[in-house]
Short mmCIF file of C-alpha atoms and ligand atoms in Angstrom, two decimals:
data_model
loop_
_atom_site.label_atom_id
_atom_site.label_comp_id
_atom_site.label_asym_id
_atom_site.label_seq_id
_atom_site.Cartn_x
_atom_site.Cartn_y
_atom_site.Cartn_z
CA MET X 1 20.37 14.17 52.31
CA SER X 2 19.81 13.45 48.77
CA GLN X 3 16.23 13.42 48.02
CA ASN X 4 15.72 9.29 48.58
CA ASN X 5 17.66 9.96 52.04
CA THR X 6 15.22 12.78 53.19
CA LEU X 7 15.59 14.56 56.57
CA LYS X 8 12.82 17.28 55.63
CA THR X 9 13.81 20.79 56.42
CA VAL X 10 10.12 21.68 57.01
CA GLU X 11 6.98 19.52 56.86
CA TRP X 12 3.12 19.52 57.03
CA LYS X 13 2.37 16.90 59.44
CA ASP X 14 -1.08 15.95 61.42
CA ASN X 15 -2.28 19.87 61.12
CA SER X 16 1.05 20.88 62.75
CA VAL X 17 4.08 22.40 61.27
CA VAL X 18 7.62 20.45 61.75
CA MET X 19 11.07 21.31 61.47
CA ILE X 20 14.42 20.73 62.11
CA ASP X 21 15.72 23.34 64.55
CA GLN X 22 18.48 24.47 62.70
CA THR X 23 20.15 26.65 65.58
CA LYS X 24 21.10 23.23 67.20
CA LEU X 25 22.74 22.09 64.10
CA PRO X 26 25.44 20.14 63.63
CA ASN X 27 25.31 18.73 67.23
CA ILE X 28 21.92 18.00 68.13
CA LEU X 29 19.54 16.94 65.46
CA GLU X 30 15.85 18.14 67.07
CA TYR X 31 12.62 18.61 65.55
CA VAL X 32 9.95 21.12 66.78
CA THR X 33 6.43 20.86 66.32
CA TYR X 34 4.06 24.20 65.86
CA THR X 35 0.51 24.43 65.76
CA ASN X 36 0.21 28.51 65.73
CA PHE X 37 1.41 30.68 63.17
CA ASN X 38 3.13 33.08 66.03
CA GLN X 39 5.51 29.91 66.64
CA VAL X 40 6.46 29.66 63.13
CA ALA X 41 6.71 33.52 62.87
CA ASP X 42 9.09 33.30 65.90
CA ALA X 43 10.71 30.24 64.43
CA ILE X 44 11.61 32.14 61.01
CA ARG X 45 12.58 35.53 63.37
CA THR X 46 15.26 33.10 65.43
CA LEU X 47 16.77 31.12 62.39
CA VAL X 48 15.27 27.86 63.70
CA VAL X 49 14.22 27.76 59.87
CA ARG X 50 16.49 30.21 57.59
CA GLY X 51 17.26 29.87 53.91
CA ALA X 52 15.00 31.87 51.38
CA PRO X 53 12.89 28.85 49.79
CA ALA X 54 12.37 27.20 53.57
CA ILE X 55 11.04 30.45 54.62
CA GLY X 56 9.20 30.63 51.90
CA VAL X 57 7.61 27.34 52.28
CA SER X 58 7.37 28.06 56.01
CA GLY X 59 5.12 31.39 55.90
CA ALA X 60 2.70 29.56 53.93
CA PHE X 61 2.67 26.71 56.49
CA GLY X 62 2.36 29.30 58.74
CA LEU X 63 -0.94 30.50 56.99
CA ALA X 64 -2.05 27.55 57.03
CA LEU X 65 -1.98 26.83 60.65
CA ALA X 66 -3.56 30.13 61.00
CA VAL X 67 -6.83 29.13 58.86
CA LEU X 68 -7.23 26.22 61.28
CA GLN X 69 -6.58 28.51 64.40
CA SER X 70 -9.24 31.17 63.70
CA ASN X 71 -12.88 30.23 64.79
CA ALA X 72 -14.38 32.65 61.55
CA THR X 73 -17.63 31.67 60.00
CA GLU X 74 -17.78 34.33 57.98
CA LYS X 75 -15.19 34.39 54.63
CA ASP X 76 -14.38 38.09 55.35
CA GLU X 77 -13.79 37.48 58.97
CA LEU X 78 -11.50 34.57 58.07
CA ILE X 79 -9.58 36.87 55.20
CA GLN X 80 -9.28 39.44 58.02
CA PHE X 81 -7.45 36.84 60.22
CA LEU X 82 -5.16 35.71 57.47
CA GLU X 83 -4.30 39.11 56.76
CA ASN X 84 -3.26 39.76 60.30
CA ALA X 85 -1.44 36.75 60.35
CA LYS X 86 0.47 37.44 56.98
CA LYS X 87 1.61 40.89 58.53
CA ILE X 88 3.48 39.63 61.68
CA LEU X 89 4.95 36.50 59.38
CA PHE X 90 6.05 39.25 56.77
CA GLU X 91 7.91 41.14 59.40
CA THR X 92 10.41 38.38 60.27
CA ARG X 93 12.65 38.69 57.87
CA PRO X 94 12.73 41.59 55.18
CA THR X 95 15.28 40.31 52.56
CA ALA X 96 14.24 37.26 51.09
CA VAL X 97 11.78 37.60 48.68
CA ASN X 98 10.40 34.19 48.80
CA LEU X 99 8.37 34.90 51.91
CA ALA X 100 6.43 37.42 50.52
CA TRP X 101 6.09 35.02 47.49
CA GLY X 102 4.96 32.19 49.93
CA LEU X 103 2.26 34.28 51.75
CA ASP X 104 1.01 36.11 48.81
CA LYS X 105 0.33 33.00 46.66
CA ILE X 106 -1.57 31.21 50.12
CA MET X 107 -3.58 34.72 50.58
CA GLN X 108 -4.46 34.67 46.74
CA THR X 109 -5.83 31.06 47.38
CA ALA X 110 -7.96 32.28 50.35
CA ILE X 111 -9.37 35.31 48.38
CA GLN X 112 -10.19 33.02 45.50
CA SER X 113 -12.14 30.42 47.45
CA ASN X 114 -15.73 30.84 48.17
CA THR X 115 -16.42 29.65 51.41
CA VAL X 116 -14.90 29.21 54.92
CA ASP X 117 -14.46 25.66 54.55
CA GLU X 118 -13.17 25.86 50.81
CA ILE X 119 -10.51 28.49 52.30
CA ARG X 120 -9.32 26.16 54.92
CA ASN X 121 -9.03 22.80 52.45
CA ASN X 122 -7.36 25.13 49.91
CA VAL X 123 -5.01 27.20 52.02
CA VAL X 124 -3.54 23.60 53.57
CA GLU X 125 -3.50 22.04 50.02
CA THR X 126 -2.00 24.62 48.72
CA ALA X 127 1.08 25.26 51.07
CA LYS X 128 1.68 21.35 51.04
CA LYS X 129 1.80 21.52 47.23
CA MET X 130 4.53 24.38 47.16
CA ALA X 131 6.62 22.20 49.90
CA ASP X 132 6.49 19.13 47.34
CA GLU X 133 7.04 21.67 44.39
CA ASP X 134 10.18 22.96 46.27
CA ILE X 135 11.80 19.58 46.01
CA GLN X 136 11.04 18.87 42.47
CA ILE X 137 12.10 22.52 41.12
CA ASN X 138 15.56 22.02 43.25
CA MET X 139 15.74 18.72 41.47
CA SER X 140 15.46 20.14 38.03
CA MET X 141 17.46 23.22 38.77
CA GLY X 142 20.24 20.67 40.00
CA LYS X 143 19.99 18.61 36.75
CA ILE X 144 20.28 21.73 34.20
CA GLY X 145 22.89 23.67 36.26
CA SER X 146 25.18 20.62 36.23
CA ASP X 147 25.89 21.04 32.78
CA LEU X 148 28.08 24.14 33.90
CA PHE X 149 30.62 22.00 36.02
CA ASP X 150 33.37 19.49 34.94
CA ASP X 151 35.13 16.37 35.91
CA ASN X 152 37.82 16.91 38.88
CA ASP X 153 36.41 20.70 39.42
CA THR X 154 36.53 22.06 43.23
CA ILE X 155 33.70 24.40 43.49
CA MET X 156 33.11 27.01 46.41
CA THR X 157 29.91 27.92 47.95
CA HIS X 158 29.09 30.30 50.43
CA CYS X 159 26.66 30.14 53.86
CA ASN X 160 24.05 26.99 52.99
CA ALA X 161 22.15 26.60 50.16
CA GLY X 162 21.46 23.19 50.20
CA ALA X 163 18.54 20.87 51.49
CA LEU X 164 18.71 22.96 54.83
CA ALA X 165 17.61 26.14 52.85
CA THR X 166 15.00 24.25 50.91
CA VAL X 167 12.52 21.71 51.81
CA GLY X 168 15.07 19.55 50.54
CA TYR X 169 17.79 18.91 47.94
CA GLY X 170 18.95 22.31 48.17
CA THR X 171 19.69 25.18 45.24
CA ALA X 172 23.24 25.68 44.97
CA LEU X 173 23.98 22.63 46.69
CA GLY X 174 21.39 20.95 44.45
CA VAL X 175 23.46 21.47 41.17
CA ILE X 176 26.59 20.02 43.38
CA ARG X 177 24.44 17.01 44.02
CA ALA X 178 23.28 16.72 40.78
CA THR X 179 26.92 17.07 39.21
CA LYS X 180 28.26 14.25 41.83
CA ASP X 181 25.02 11.80 40.40
CA SER X 182 26.08 12.69 37.04
CA GLY X 183 29.14 10.51 37.58
CA LYS X 184 31.39 13.69 37.92
CA LYS X 185 34.06 13.83 40.53
CA ILE X 186 34.01 16.92 42.26
CA LYS X 187 35.40 18.63 45.41
CA VAL X 188 33.75 21.59 47.73
CA ILE X 189 35.03 24.31 49.07
CA ALA X 190 32.62 25.60 51.90
CA THR X 191 33.11 29.04 53.63
CA GLU X 192 32.81 29.14 57.30
CA THR X 193 30.24 32.22 56.88
CA ARG X 194 30.55 34.18 60.23
CA PRO X 195 28.68 35.26 62.03
CA ILE X 196 26.48 32.12 62.62
CA GLN X 197 28.57 29.76 60.75
CA GLN X 198 25.56 28.24 58.00
CA GLY X 199 28.77 27.01 55.92
CA SER X 200 30.58 25.42 58.88
CA ARG X 201 27.43 24.12 60.70
CA LEU X 202 24.95 23.32 57.84
CA THR X 203 26.74 22.83 54.47
CA ALA X 204 29.72 20.87 55.85
CA PHE X 205 27.35 18.80 57.72
CA GLU X 206 25.00 18.39 55.07
CA LEU X 207 27.69 17.47 52.61
CA LYS X 208 29.58 15.02 54.76
CA HIS X 209 26.30 13.54 55.51
CA ASP X 210 25.88 12.78 51.91
CA GLY X 211 29.73 11.48 51.30
CA ILE X 212 30.30 14.64 49.32
CA ASP X 213 34.14 15.61 49.38
CA VAL X 214 34.22 19.09 51.49
CA ILE X 215 37.11 21.25 52.85
CA LEU X 216 35.96 24.10 55.14
CA ILE X 217 37.93 27.35 55.12
CA PRO X 218 37.24 30.28 57.02
CA ASP X 219 35.87 33.47 55.13
CA THR X 220 39.31 35.23 55.24
CA ALA X 221 40.59 32.20 53.17
CA VAL X 222 38.63 32.96 50.27
CA GLY X 223 41.48 34.96 48.46
CA TYR X 224 43.97 32.73 49.31
CA THR X 225 42.47 29.38 47.72
CA MET X 226 41.51 31.43 44.85
CA ALA X 227 44.95 32.94 44.52
CA ASN X 228 46.67 29.56 44.84
CA GLY X 229 44.60 27.71 42.25
CA LEU X 230 42.45 25.70 44.59
CA VAL X 231 39.28 26.81 43.43
CA ASN X 232 37.58 26.32 39.77
CA LYS X 233 33.96 27.74 39.90
CA ILE X 234 31.56 29.23 42.38
CA VAL X 235 27.95 28.64 42.88
CA VAL X 236 25.82 30.56 45.61
CA GLY X 237 22.04 30.80 46.16
CA ALA X 238 20.34 34.14 46.52
CA ASP X 239 17.37 35.60 49.00
CA ARG X 240 16.34 37.84 46.22
CA ILE X 241 17.36 38.84 42.01
CA LEU X 242 15.91 41.90 40.62
CA ARG X 243 15.13 41.77 36.83
CA THR X 244 18.55 43.65 36.60
CA GLY X 245 20.40 40.78 37.63
CA HIS X 246 21.28 42.12 40.90
CA VAL X 247 21.92 39.39 43.38
CA TYR X 248 21.17 39.52 47.29
CA ASN X 249 22.49 36.60 49.25
CA LYS X 250 24.51 35.75 52.45
CA ILE X 251 26.84 38.43 53.81
CA GLY X 252 29.77 37.84 52.30
CA THR X 253 28.74 36.88 48.74
CA TYR X 254 29.71 40.22 47.30
CA GLN X 255 33.54 39.93 48.20
CA ILE X 256 33.58 36.57 46.88
CA ALA X 257 32.25 37.52 43.30
CA ILE X 258 34.91 40.52 43.41
CA MET X 259 37.60 38.13 44.00
CA ALA X 260 36.42 35.54 41.98
CA LYS X 261 36.08 38.34 39.03
CA GLN X 262 39.91 39.45 39.78
CA HIS X 263 40.89 35.55 39.43
CA ASP X 264 38.99 34.93 36.51
CA ILE X 265 36.80 32.11 38.15
CA PRO X 266 33.31 31.60 36.95
CA PHE X 267 30.90 32.97 39.51
CA TYR X 268 27.23 31.14 39.26
CA VAL X 269 23.90 31.54 41.43
CA ALA X 270 21.30 29.10 41.45
CA ALA X 271 18.09 29.96 42.50
CA PRO X 272 14.13 29.13 41.83
CA LEU X 273 11.93 31.69 39.81
CA SER X 274 10.36 32.36 43.48
CA THR X 275 13.69 34.53 44.40
CA PHE X 276 13.17 36.91 41.42
CA ASP X 277 11.78 40.11 42.24
CA MET X 278 10.78 41.82 38.78
CA LYS X 279 9.36 45.07 40.57
CA SER X 280 11.91 46.50 43.09
CA ASN X 281 15.11 48.38 42.25
CA PRO X 282 18.37 47.81 44.73
CA GLU X 283 17.37 51.41 46.63
CA ASP X 284 14.26 49.34 47.37
CA VAL X 285 15.81 46.46 49.00
CA ILE X 286 15.87 46.23 52.94
CA ILE X 287 18.84 44.42 53.78
CA GLU X 288 17.95 42.94 57.60
CA GLN X 289 20.26 43.96 60.16
CA ARG X 290 20.76 41.33 62.90
CA LYS X 291 21.89 41.49 66.55
CA ALA X 292 25.21 42.64 67.65
CA SER X 293 25.95 39.61 69.77
CA GLU X 294 26.23 37.56 66.63
CA VAL X 295 29.30 39.13 66.20
CA THR X 296 30.47 39.73 69.74
CA GLY X 297 30.71 36.19 70.30
CA ILE X 298 30.68 32.93 69.24
CA GLY X 299 28.14 30.49 70.57
CA ASP X 300 27.61 31.64 74.14
CA LYS X 301 31.46 32.46 74.24
CA LYS X 302 32.31 36.56 74.06
CA THR X 303 34.94 37.51 71.88
CA ALA X 304 34.67 41.50 71.74
CA PRO X 305 34.92 44.01 74.25
CA ASP X 306 31.99 45.02 76.35
CA GLY X 307 30.00 48.14 74.60
CA ILE X 308 31.75 48.03 71.34
CA ASP X 309 30.00 49.00 68.15
CA VAL X 310 28.73 46.75 65.58
CA ILE X 311 27.58 46.85 62.27
CA ASN X 312 25.78 43.15 61.40
CA PRO X 313 24.17 42.99 58.18
CA ALA X 314 22.88 39.66 57.22
CA PHE X 315 23.06 39.94 53.32
CA ASP X 316 25.04 42.01 50.62
CA MET X 317 24.49 42.90 46.78
CA THR X 318 26.19 41.49 43.94
CA PRO X 319 26.11 43.47 40.94
CA PRO X 320 25.39 41.59 37.30
CA GLU X 321 28.69 42.09 35.87
CA LEU X 322 30.17 40.00 38.51
CA VAL X 323 27.74 37.18 37.71
CA SER X 324 28.76 34.79 35.28
CA GLY X 325 24.85 33.03 34.84
CA ILE X 326 21.89 32.52 37.02
CA ILE X 327 20.55 28.65 37.26
CA THR X 328 16.74 28.03 37.23
CA GLU X 329 14.26 25.81 37.30
CA ASN X 330 13.72 26.97 33.80
CA GLY X 331 16.81 27.31 32.47
CA ILE X 332 20.50 29.58 32.67
CA VAL X 333 20.17 32.70 32.15
CA LYS X 334 23.44 34.88 31.03
CA PRO X 335 24.74 38.48 30.67
CA PRO X 336 23.11 40.81 30.02
CA PHE X 337 20.84 39.83 32.51
CA GLU X 338 18.25 42.22 32.18
CA LYS X 339 17.36 40.79 28.55
CA SER X 340 17.79 37.29 29.52
CA ILE X 341 15.80 37.61 32.53
CA ARG X 342 12.99 39.39 30.82
CA GLN X 343 13.02 36.55 28.34
CA LEU X 344 13.05 33.72 30.88
CA PHE X 345 9.94 35.17 32.47
CA ALA X 346 8.35 35.75 29.44
CA ALA X 347 8.57 32.37 28.48
CA ASN X 348 6.90 31.32 31.61
O1 MRU G 1 20.51 34.36 57.03
P1 MRU G 1 19.90 32.99 56.11
O2 MRU G 1 20.77 31.87 56.88
O3 MRU G 1 18.67 32.30 55.94
O4 MRU G 1 20.34 33.05 54.99
C1 MRU G 1 20.63 32.28 53.57
C2 MRU G 1 21.26 32.70 52.41
O5 MRU G 1 22.02 33.77 52.45
C3 MRU G 1 21.30 31.64 51.11
O6 MRU G 1 22.54 31.89 50.71
C4 MRU G 1 20.17 31.89 50.41
O7 MRU G 1 18.96 32.12 51.12
C5 MRU G 1 19.86 30.88 49.34
S1 MRU G 1 19.24 29.53 49.82
C6 MRU G 1 18.62 28.22 48.73
#
């Protein structure tokens, strides 16, 4: 799944959106085709497509379908239709800021266009461009981030921040791919990532597919591998990064960062600029709560008693003091993050 060996996670084809159904991986590689923005909203909600950059582009493609679906003949009417579609797409998943970023970018394009025909054309073209740029951004980020990794490193990653979480190549896994492509010999430790196993189902699948040496561990073995010197560095993706350097990512990231601190292991985050939220404070960020059945069973098999109470947050927050550096397409920022992130955005 390197850029030349592309399985595109999400793609615009013949006025429809084609996605890999990630709920079926790794056992079945199946593509689904959507022609209606409501279908895309359902796909985001049910994790057919997931990962912050992938849902950002999927949201944009959802609005591209909406402009083609609408029969509006006046600009105001079409914008109204798009606002409604945007609301439905936006409400699917609250934590990854890339979704709002993708939707806002398309709405801006629509509002700045003059006629209904111009809106239709510009919205579709902008969404396609966002998808192409996602791959280029990940490849730049990968190259920049690869400098932080050395020959013979064993790198831990969590969840899936790979080609499947983006349009292609990946953020954290993009850095890993670029490190390998630079000639360094590396190994990866992938956490299983309960409850729905993006690590074992997706990260292990992608890395094996690309011939990258990968070892799978249960989430509960993170401390063991660190304490026994089996990990040198960590790189994860992010769903939202605040201007203060607070990182929101898949549930379990925070405990990995704490253990990394305890064992003096560098903890890096790789994320594009579209993952930064420069306005919110930690108390503003909504952590998505998912259904109990993800925890009370594995696949279709029940593994907990009926009626058990469950807490199932999809994400957690890692505070800036646990983060060694954040890799972006425009450079690596280091602590103190409030200052380095401000400088990064001022320069762009
Ligand atoms: O619930 P998911 O699978 O959408 O969560 C994905 C993650 O947490 C990823 O680590 C994050 O989106 C970064 S992806 C490049």
